[in-house]
């Protein structure tokens, strides 16, 4: 009888921050993730969650971490199999159940009502966690659902002339440079930090 295949022994991969202060960021970071966060996005969230300055917010991720091992059959078909097992530093695997956040957000991710009103409660929750002041917004434009920045000193005069494509963009583009928020997409993961 053949021996069943097993996983290789665990090993560590260590990444050190850059010594260059222009490249290393040590401030607070919020990562937003949801059930739409899958595969590479989950691996990113898993790595970020264990950093001391990072807070993971949102919903459990999808629970499908593994990359795909592909093989071609004799008839030309391609077969793919999940062949990796990711664990957190405590040795817990989050396959199927997903990676839980530090801070759950009860609200649905971008429900229709929020999109129509140019709102994004998840981005607002992240900014509140970072203690970044929210922009002052005037009532939404009923035709587009895009909020218009109110005329205050805290709103950038470099706002885009065309309507942003999402409520998240609306909020981000409404900030002045002193409250600028960086948003980085990674497989439906948003990473937000307040720049100094």
mmCIF file of N, CA and C in Angstrom, residues 1 4-6 11-12 26 30 49 56 60-61 64-65 70 78-79 81 95 105 108 128 171 177-178 184 187 190:
data_model
loop_
_atom_site.group_PDB
_atom_site.id
_atom_site.type_symbol
_atom_site.label_atom_id
_atom_site.label_comp_id
_atom_site.label_asym_id
_atom_site.label_seq_id
_atom_site.Cartn_x
_atom_site.Cartn_y
_atom_site.Cartn_z
ATOM 1 N N UNK A 1 0.855 -1.186 0.000
ATOM 2 C CA UNK A 1 0.000 0.000 0.000
ATOM 3 C C UNK A 1 0.891 1.237 0.000
ATOM 4 N N UNK A 4 -0.069 7.674 2.222
ATOM 5 C CA UNK A 4 -0.840 8.859 1.832
ATOM 6 C C UNK A 4 0.050 10.094 1.820
ATOM 7 N N UNK A 5 -0.200 11.015 0.886
ATOM 8 C CA UNK A 5 0.602 12.247 0.849
ATOM 9 C C UNK A 5 0.348 13.098 2.088
ATOM 10 N N UNK A 6 1.356 13.789 2.530
ATOM 11 C CA UNK A 6 1.228 14.671 3.694
ATOM 12 C C UNK A 6 1.828 16.033 3.356
ATOM 13 N N UNK A 11 7.552 25.808 8.184
ATOM 14 C CA UNK A 11 8.778 26.602 8.273
ATOM 15 C C UNK A 11 8.402 28.070 8.287
ATOM 16 N N UNK A 12 9.281 28.889 8.817
ATOM 17 C CA UNK A 12 9.008 30.311 8.992
ATOM 18 C C UNK A 12 9.621 31.119 7.855
ATOM 19 N N UNK A 26 5.133 53.097 10.438
ATOM 20 C CA UNK A 26 4.913 52.485 11.748
ATOM 21 C C UNK A 26 3.639 52.968 12.417
ATOM 22 N N UNK A 30 -5.645 50.272 9.454
ATOM 23 C CA UNK A 30 -6.862 49.472 9.493
ATOM 24 C C UNK A 30 -6.975 48.718 8.181
ATOM 25 N N UNK A 49 -2.908 41.008 10.015
ATOM 26 C CA UNK A 49 -3.616 40.948 11.295
ATOM 27 C C UNK A 49 -2.673 40.748 12.465
ATOM 28 N N UNK A 56 -7.743 44.641 12.093
ATOM 29 C CA UNK A 56 -8.560 44.060 11.030
ATOM 30 C C UNK A 56 -10.021 44.270 11.389
ATOM 31 N N UNK A 60 -15.821 38.030 8.639
ATOM 32 C CA UNK A 60 -14.921 36.919 8.333
ATOM 33 C C UNK A 60 -14.658 36.868 6.836
ATOM 34 N N UNK A 61 -13.433 36.504 6.475
ATOM 35 C CA UNK A 61 -13.111 36.355 5.054
ATOM 36 C C UNK A 61 -13.750 35.074 4.511
ATOM 37 N N UNK A 64 -10.890 30.541 1.887
ATOM 38 C CA UNK A 64 -10.322 29.767 0.769
ATOM 39 C C UNK A 64 -8.923 30.309 0.491
ATOM 40 N N UNK A 65 -7.987 29.964 1.351
ATOM 41 C CA UNK A 65 -6.653 30.561 1.329
ATOM 42 C C UNK A 65 -5.741 29.993 0.243
ATOM 43 N N UNK A 70 -2.142 23.148 -10.529
ATOM 44 C CA UNK A 70 -2.820 22.750 -11.771
ATOM 45 C C UNK A 70 -2.059 21.641 -12.493
ATOM 46 N N UNK A 78 -7.607 20.952 -17.915
ATOM 47 C CA UNK A 78 -6.779 21.399 -16.796
ATOM 48 C C UNK A 78 -7.539 21.138 -15.499
ATOM 49 N N UNK A 79 -6.906 20.449 -14.575
ATOM 50 C CA UNK A 79 -7.485 20.172 -13.266
ATOM 51 C C UNK A 79 -6.700 20.969 -12.228
ATOM 52 N N UNK A 81 -6.263 21.848 -7.990
ATOM 53 C CA UNK A 81 -6.529 21.381 -6.632
ATOM 54 C C UNK A 81 -5.936 22.363 -5.627
ATOM 55 N N UNK A 95 -9.465 27.874 7.077
ATOM 56 C CA UNK A 95 -10.153 27.410 5.879
ATOM 57 C C UNK A 95 -11.641 27.205 6.181
ATOM 58 N N UNK A 105 -17.822 44.434 12.034
ATOM 59 C CA UNK A 105 -18.737 45.506 11.629
ATOM 60 C C UNK A 105 -20.069 44.849 11.310
ATOM 61 N N UNK A 108 -23.902 45.540 6.628
ATOM 62 C CA UNK A 108 -23.566 44.897 5.363
ATOM 63 C C UNK A 108 -22.559 45.763 4.619
ATOM 64 N N UNK A 128 -12.879 56.288 12.003
ATOM 65 C CA UNK A 128 -13.104 56.535 13.432
ATOM 66 C C UNK A 128 -12.116 55.740 14.277
ATOM 67 N N UNK A 171 -15.519 59.543 -0.271
ATOM 68 C CA UNK A 171 -15.023 59.954 1.044
ATOM 69 C C UNK A 171 -13.540 60.250 0.995
ATOM 70 N N UNK A 177 -5.297 67.380 2.149
ATOM 71 C CA UNK A 177 -4.040 66.650 2.139
ATOM 72 C C UNK A 177 -3.564 66.344 3.563
ATOM 73 N N UNK A 178 -3.888 67.195 4.540
ATOM 74 C CA UNK A 178 -3.406 66.928 5.899
ATOM 75 C C UNK A 178 -4.148 65.757 6.531
ATOM 76 N N UNK A 184 -5.313 51.009 -0.436
ATOM 77 C CA UNK A 184 -4.595 50.088 -1.310
ATOM 78 C C UNK A 184 -5.457 48.863 -1.548
ATOM 79 N N UNK A 187 -7.082 42.321 -3.766
ATOM 80 C CA UNK A 187 -8.069 41.247 -3.792
ATOM 81 C C UNK A 187 -9.237 41.537 -2.883
ATOM 82 N N UNK A 190 -9.118 46.442 1.670
ATOM 83 C CA UNK A 190 -8.716 47.844 1.724
ATOM 84 C C UNK A 190 -7.828 48.055 2.927
#
